[in-house]
XYZ file of C-alpha atoms in Angstrom:
426
model
C -44.425 -33.026 47.614
C -41.043 -34.408 48.682
C -41.989 -37.885 47.444
C -43.243 -36.466 44.153
C -40.033 -34.472 43.696
C -37.761 -37.439 44.443
C -39.565 -39.980 42.266
C -40.636 -37.463 39.594
C -37.098 -36.176 39.060
C -35.817 -39.744 38.948
C -38.374 -40.841 36.320
C -37.924 -37.726 34.135
C -34.128 -38.048 34.067
C -34.453 -41.767 33.376
C -36.717 -41.046 30.391
C -34.171 -38.481 29.151
C -31.534 -41.268 29.193
C -29.349 -39.546 31.788
C -26.852 -42.105 33.200
C -28.435 -43.915 36.127
C -25.824 -42.848 38.710
C -26.281 -39.180 37.805
C -30.057 -39.650 37.826
C -29.927 -40.977 41.374
C -27.666 -38.258 42.757
C -29.459 -35.365 41.024
C -32.850 -36.588 42.299
C -31.374 -36.999 45.783
C -29.735 -33.557 45.817
C -32.869 -31.803 44.493
C -35.039 -33.456 47.143
C -32.496 -32.828 49.884
C -32.332 -29.129 49.055
C -36.133 -28.883 49.040
C -36.307 -30.604 52.447
C -33.501 -28.384 53.847
C -31.360 -31.448 54.556
C -27.676 -30.693 55.039
C -26.051 -31.967 51.861
C -23.204 -33.312 53.970
C -25.722 -35.819 55.301
C -26.324 -37.183 51.791
C -22.579 -37.404 51.196
C -22.216 -39.280 54.474
C -24.905 -41.720 53.326
C -22.988 -42.328 50.100
C -19.803 -43.033 52.053
C -21.691 -45.193 54.536
C -23.095 -47.253 51.678
C -19.546 -48.042 50.563
C -18.124 -48.505 54.072
C -18.478 -52.273 54.131
C -15.728 -54.876 54.463
C -17.865 -57.248 52.402
C -17.691 -54.929 49.384
C -13.902 -55.430 49.291
C -14.578 -58.763 47.589
C -16.026 -57.021 44.519
C -12.744 -55.549 43.137
C -11.042 -58.943 43.506
C -13.862 -60.732 41.662
C -13.738 -58.117 38.892
C -9.932 -58.381 38.713
C -10.049 -62.190 38.478
C -12.603 -61.962 35.669
C -10.546 -59.384 33.761
C -7.353 -61.438 34.095
C -9.008 -64.635 32.866
C -10.794 -62.761 30.086
C -7.617 -61.153 28.727
C -5.705 -64.398 29.203
C -7.824 -66.422 26.804
C -9.995 -68.275 29.302
C -13.118 -67.735 27.188
C -11.526 -69.535 24.223
C -10.420 -72.415 26.450
C -13.835 -72.739 28.059
C -15.443 -72.789 24.617
C -13.081 -75.594 23.575
C -13.785 -77.398 26.858
C -17.549 -77.154 26.315
C -17.126 -78.257 22.700
C -15.516 -81.520 23.817
C -18.449 -82.208 26.148
C -21.443 -81.290 24.002
C -20.360 -79.871 20.655
C -21.051 -83.054 18.659
C -24.866 -82.753 18.957
C -27.274 -81.152 16.477
C -26.948 -77.429 17.144
C -23.857 -78.295 19.159
C -22.170 -74.932 18.637
C -25.175 -73.152 20.168
C -25.161 -75.532 23.121
C -21.427 -74.948 23.526
C -22.313 -71.259 23.762
C -24.692 -71.925 26.679
C -22.260 -74.189 28.510
C -19.311 -71.837 28.020
C -21.380 -68.925 29.341
C -22.275 -70.977 32.418
C -18.607 -71.692 33.059
C -17.475 -68.139 32.350
C -20.290 -66.643 34.450
C -19.006 -68.626 37.390
C -15.608 -66.973 36.994
C -16.511 -63.388 36.078
C -19.909 -63.040 37.764
C -20.786 -60.476 35.097
C -23.322 -60.996 32.310
C -21.863 -58.051 30.399
C -18.322 -59.463 30.512
C -19.719 -62.868 29.550
C -21.489 -61.486 26.478
C -18.496 -59.412 25.419
C -15.994 -62.243 25.840
C -17.852 -65.397 24.814
C -20.148 -63.575 22.378
C -17.329 -61.967 20.432
C -16.043 -65.477 19.657
C -19.248 -67.500 19.425
C -21.619 -65.191 17.514
C -19.376 -64.778 14.418
C -18.525 -68.500 14.581
C -22.199 -69.520 14.699
C -23.133 -67.181 11.844
C -20.284 -68.594 9.754
C -21.570 -72.147 10.254
C -25.095 -71.289 9.095
C -26.938 -70.271 12.256
C -29.393 -67.375 11.955
C -28.020 -64.143 13.405
C -30.962 -63.541 15.753
C -30.659 -67.086 17.096
C -26.902 -66.726 17.679
C -27.372 -63.478 19.597
C -30.387 -64.800 21.532
C -28.501 -67.867 22.732
C -25.539 -65.718 23.772
C -27.373 -63.032 25.751
C -29.832 -65.384 27.483
C -27.058 -67.735 28.637
C -24.954 -64.741 29.745
C -27.850 -63.487 31.886
C -28.132 -66.959 33.389
C -24.462 -66.725 34.374
C -25.125 -64.098 37.076
C -26.866 -66.797 39.125
C -23.795 -69.045 39.195
C -21.498 -68.292 42.163
C -19.458 -66.317 42.799
C -21.596 -63.305 41.834
C -20.742 -59.790 42.962
C -24.433 -58.910 42.606
C -25.138 -61.291 45.496
C -22.590 -59.345 47.549
C -24.373 -56.082 46.751
C -27.677 -57.635 47.830
C -26.114 -58.910 51.060
C -24.966 -55.393 51.904
C -28.316 -53.823 50.989
C -30.192 -56.459 53.033
C -28.158 -55.774 56.150
C -25.735 -58.694 56.110
C -27.444 -61.800 54.732
C -24.902 -64.657 54.545
C -23.006 -64.412 51.262
C -22.160 -68.111 51.378
C -25.874 -68.901 51.644
C -26.665 -66.537 48.762
C -23.973 -68.104 46.583
C -25.259 -71.604 47.264
C -28.874 -70.419 46.950
C -28.257 -69.226 43.399
C -26.408 -72.373 42.319
C -29.327 -74.800 41.830
C -31.657 -72.296 40.080
C -28.719 -71.197 37.912
C -27.882 -74.764 36.901
C -31.541 -75.625 36.262
C -31.917 -72.516 34.106
C -28.780 -73.503 32.198
C -30.225 -76.982 31.567
C -33.526 -75.449 30.432
C -31.648 -73.156 28.020
C -29.721 -76.142 26.662
C -33.028 -77.954 26.032
C -34.706 -75.034 24.232
C -31.497 -74.433 22.258
C -31.428 -78.072 21.139
C -35.148 -78.099 20.254
C -34.849 -74.973 18.100
C -31.684 -76.327 16.466
C -33.467 -79.544 15.466
C -36.532 -77.652 14.233
C -34.411 -75.331 12.083
C -31.983 -78.090 11.053
C -28.856 -76.347 12.246
C -25.587 -78.257 11.700
C -23.878 -80.646 14.065
C -20.582 -79.593 15.563
C -17.243 -80.684 14.189
C -15.651 -83.608 16.074
C -12.563 -82.807 18.125
C -9.310 -84.568 17.334
C -8.834 -87.215 20.043
C -5.212 -86.316 20.600
C -6.236 -82.735 21.538
C -8.894 -83.764 24.073
C -6.558 -84.234 27.118
C -4.960 -80.821 26.581
C -8.333 -79.079 26.097
C -9.834 -80.710 29.173
C -6.759 -79.925 31.273
C -6.714 -76.245 30.292
C -10.465 -75.920 30.892
C -10.309 -77.549 34.310
C -7.439 -75.280 35.363
C -9.624 -72.273 34.621
C -12.674 -73.710 36.373
C -10.614 -74.369 39.495
C -10.947 -70.630 40.161
C -14.583 -71.258 41.137
C -13.631 -74.281 43.254
C -11.001 -72.301 45.174
C -13.364 -69.405 45.886
C -16.383 -71.495 46.871
C -14.306 -74.108 48.688
C -12.655 -71.458 50.833
C -15.985 -69.859 51.737
C -17.911 -73.058 52.465
C -15.088 -74.671 54.413
C -14.815 -71.634 56.650
C -11.085 -71.257 56.006
C -11.531 -67.907 54.230
C -13.945 -65.017 54.344
C -15.586 -64.007 51.083
C -13.075 -61.190 50.649
C -10.107 -63.479 51.331
C -11.452 -66.096 48.912
C -11.899 -63.434 46.234
C -8.317 -62.239 46.735
C -6.944 -65.802 46.554
C -9.067 -66.450 43.466
C -7.603 -63.345 41.795
C -4.068 -64.491 42.692
C -4.765 -67.953 41.254
C -6.166 -66.396 38.063
C -2.983 -64.277 37.796
C -0.691 -67.320 38.154
C -2.671 -69.484 35.712
C -2.961 -66.750 33.090
C 0.596 -65.420 33.089
C 2.644 -68.482 34.071
C 0.626 -71.480 32.797
C -1.437 -70.310 29.801
C 1.129 -67.622 28.896
C -0.968 -66.199 26.072
C -0.236 -62.635 27.162
C 2.753 -60.816 28.627
C 3.002 -59.209 32.058
C 2.952 -55.813 30.361
C -0.773 -56.445 29.735
C -1.361 -56.153 33.487
C -1.589 -52.380 33.165
C -4.532 -52.669 30.765
C -6.171 -55.280 33.001
C -5.898 -53.003 36.049
C -7.224 -50.063 34.050
C -10.275 -52.072 32.955
C -10.773 -53.304 36.526
C -10.662 -49.779 37.961
C -13.032 -48.535 35.266
C -15.599 -51.238 36.028
C -15.111 -50.897 39.772
C -15.575 -47.121 39.705
C -18.892 -47.520 37.907
C -20.118 -50.183 40.345
C -19.081 -48.257 43.461
C -20.450 -44.944 42.158
C -23.785 -46.669 41.538
C -23.789 -48.188 45.028
C -22.917 -44.844 46.619
C -25.574 -42.827 44.793
C -28.126 -45.590 45.348
C -27.409 -45.430 49.086
C -28.189 -41.685 49.181
C -31.373 -42.257 47.181
C -32.358 -45.151 49.436
C -31.799 -42.971 52.527
C -34.355 -40.469 51.231
C -36.780 -43.255 50.344
C -36.595 -44.489 53.924
C -36.840 -40.960 55.350
C -40.041 -40.415 53.361
C -41.364 -43.808 54.521
C -41.833 -44.987 50.932
C -40.784 -48.607 51.712
C -43.353 -48.792 54.509
C -46.020 -47.309 52.230
C -45.243 -49.826 49.477
C -45.259 -52.702 51.978
C -48.619 -51.675 53.445
C -50.115 -51.208 49.986
C -49.001 -54.602 48.681
C -50.121 -56.454 51.799
C -53.472 -54.644 51.886
C -54.218 -55.475 48.248
C -54.506 -59.142 49.134
C -53.919 -61.150 52.315
C -52.920 -64.094 50.107
C -49.129 -64.568 50.209
C -49.105 -66.126 46.722
C -50.669 -62.964 45.275
C -48.191 -60.768 47.133
C -45.263 -62.812 45.795
C -46.725 -62.478 42.290
C -46.848 -58.683 42.702
C -43.222 -58.670 43.885
C -42.184 -60.654 40.803
C -44.087 -58.341 38.442
C -42.593 -55.238 40.073
C -39.061 -56.621 39.798
C -39.512 -57.668 36.166
C -40.887 -54.240 35.233
C -38.165 -52.371 37.112
C -35.537 -54.594 35.524
C -36.678 -53.373 32.115
C -35.859 -49.726 32.905
C -32.934 -49.846 35.358
C -29.556 -51.544 35.599
C -29.012 -54.360 38.085
C -26.635 -52.883 40.691
C -28.571 -49.693 41.577
C -31.857 -51.557 41.455
C -30.607 -54.102 43.997
C -29.700 -51.305 46.419
C -32.989 -49.430 45.876
C -35.465 -52.321 45.676
C -34.089 -54.437 48.524
C -35.061 -52.164 51.456
C -38.487 -51.609 49.873
C -39.471 -55.170 48.956
C -37.512 -57.322 51.422
C -39.772 -56.387 54.380
C -42.801 -57.310 52.262
C -41.225 -60.642 51.337
C -40.407 -61.418 54.983
C -43.969 -60.518 56.016
C -45.346 -63.178 53.654
C -42.900 -65.797 54.920
C -40.045 -65.608 52.401
C -36.527 -66.298 53.645
C -34.102 -63.417 52.844
C -31.912 -65.829 50.841
C -34.956 -66.972 48.845
C -35.889 -63.360 48.139
C -32.322 -62.478 47.158
C -32.115 -65.296 44.623
C -35.529 -64.367 43.204
C -34.511 -60.707 42.931
C -31.265 -61.500 41.095
C -33.082 -63.850 38.696
C -35.800 -61.289 37.902
C -33.201 -58.593 37.276
C -31.218 -61.018 35.098
C -34.262 -61.175 32.823
C -34.195 -57.368 32.762
C -30.609 -57.419 31.472
C -31.852 -58.835 28.158
C -35.166 -56.967 27.994
C -35.686 -53.640 26.188
C -35.656 -50.688 26.562
C -32.620 -50.638 28.915
C -31.241 -54.177 28.692
C -27.490 -53.569 28.666
C -26.611 -57.174 27.806
C -29.179 -57.093 24.980
C -27.524 -53.976 23.540
C -24.027 -55.469 23.676
C -25.143 -58.771 22.114
C -27.015 -56.957 19.329
C -23.965 -54.787 18.633
C -21.695 -57.841 18.357
C -24.201 -59.586 16.083
C -24.837 -56.389 14.069
C -28.591 -56.707 14.572
C -31.296 -54.174 15.479
C -32.710 -54.533 18.994
C -36.183 -55.303 17.626
C -35.007 -58.354 15.675
C -32.967 -59.681 18.579
C -35.910 -59.239 20.967
C -38.167 -61.203 18.622
C -35.630 -64.025 18.439
C -35.442 -64.043 22.239
C -39.141 -64.890 22.746
C -38.615 -68.660 23.355
C -35.756 -67.873 25.741
C -37.846 -65.275 27.586
C -40.511 -67.947 28.082
C -37.986 -70.360 29.620
C -36.593 -67.695 31.953
C -40.038 -66.515 33.093
C -41.045 -70.110 33.887
C -37.873 -70.419 35.965
C -38.699 -67.153 37.763
C -42.050 -68.539 38.903
C -40.557 -71.882 39.895
C -38.030 -70.084 42.106
C -40.738 -67.779 43.488
C -43.119 -70.555 44.534
C -40.738 -73.429 45.330
C -38.481 -72.084 48.116
C -36.463 -75.318 48.309
C -34.867 -74.517 44.931
C -33.110 -71.606 46.608
C -32.779 -72.962 50.132
C -31.818 -76.635 49.734
C -28.098 -76.098 49.053
C -27.687 -73.394 51.751
C -29.368 -75.660 54.305
C -27.127 -78.606 53.380
C -23.761 -76.913 52.818
C -23.828 -73.700 54.851
C -25.930 -74.166 57.960
């Protein structure tokens, strides 16, 4: 009865479109009251879920992304990508993919990527003759790909939920699959552009190229500083995030100088707003996860999956299907906290490395970000492009196919996720 109450309340509230954080806490409180659990215990679990030094890196990553976003980094990265690849057939669409890859490595947020790059690129692509559904599809799929490129605060959330998996290993584990997915998206973007005869990009004036490249590289150095500090061992993840935020502040306000220091108030407000949502989700997910463990639901799921088939390949397939389905109905952050303690033991039982599983989980949930009915990135992209969700989803079909292929490659070829960690971290 307790299990039915916990999961039933959760599903009903989810169907009623109650915000996910409230859904988690209401289901937890209702079940706790039924089980006569002291509610202070649930509050303690929420606090415990947030009581992690590692999580201190998240506000700095969010702050760095907000500073660079407000300071015009998205426009500079678009110009930078345009110099590299914009001259090809469908070049503007390919610039979109490349810029999202760069920006994802700075912000670590698919939603911020879509809002920032998409607000510039989607109207620009439509103006130059690209179909609206294609422009939105390119934007949201490449933004989802960006969460794989380090640094990613979602990897930090997974590390915490998994009990302390190396964040450096997770960052490096996501790098190769993220880059390969970006290349695959560039290929499908180019193929569709040729098939539909989209225009070539406008050539860049040669005298502007040094300035554009210099400004773009200055922005991308944020990633180098963060990853270099972590991999060299000079900084912890939190220290690297703080230094990255400081660098972003200096570059934005004293080098680019597109905005005044008075804008810092708005930047901090946006940072606190995003951070409060992320931390509230982590806290409520921790209370929900505590009850799942108390009711032995993870153990039940693990036994069920393993008993269905002794074949590890089949078990991995079931894990992938579960993650893809869950990603369609829940947001990424709470799902990481909830799904990790349930599915990670299953993955370890069939021989998966925790880093391999973490990369696979993030990639599957990235697909969910652009999949109806609850794909937040899909909604934002459709709103920017002024398109109904149904039309955008139809235009996304070729991009879905590419991403699903990449999911299965990551699932069944562990070296894609483990090669860089083994070389650079261990």
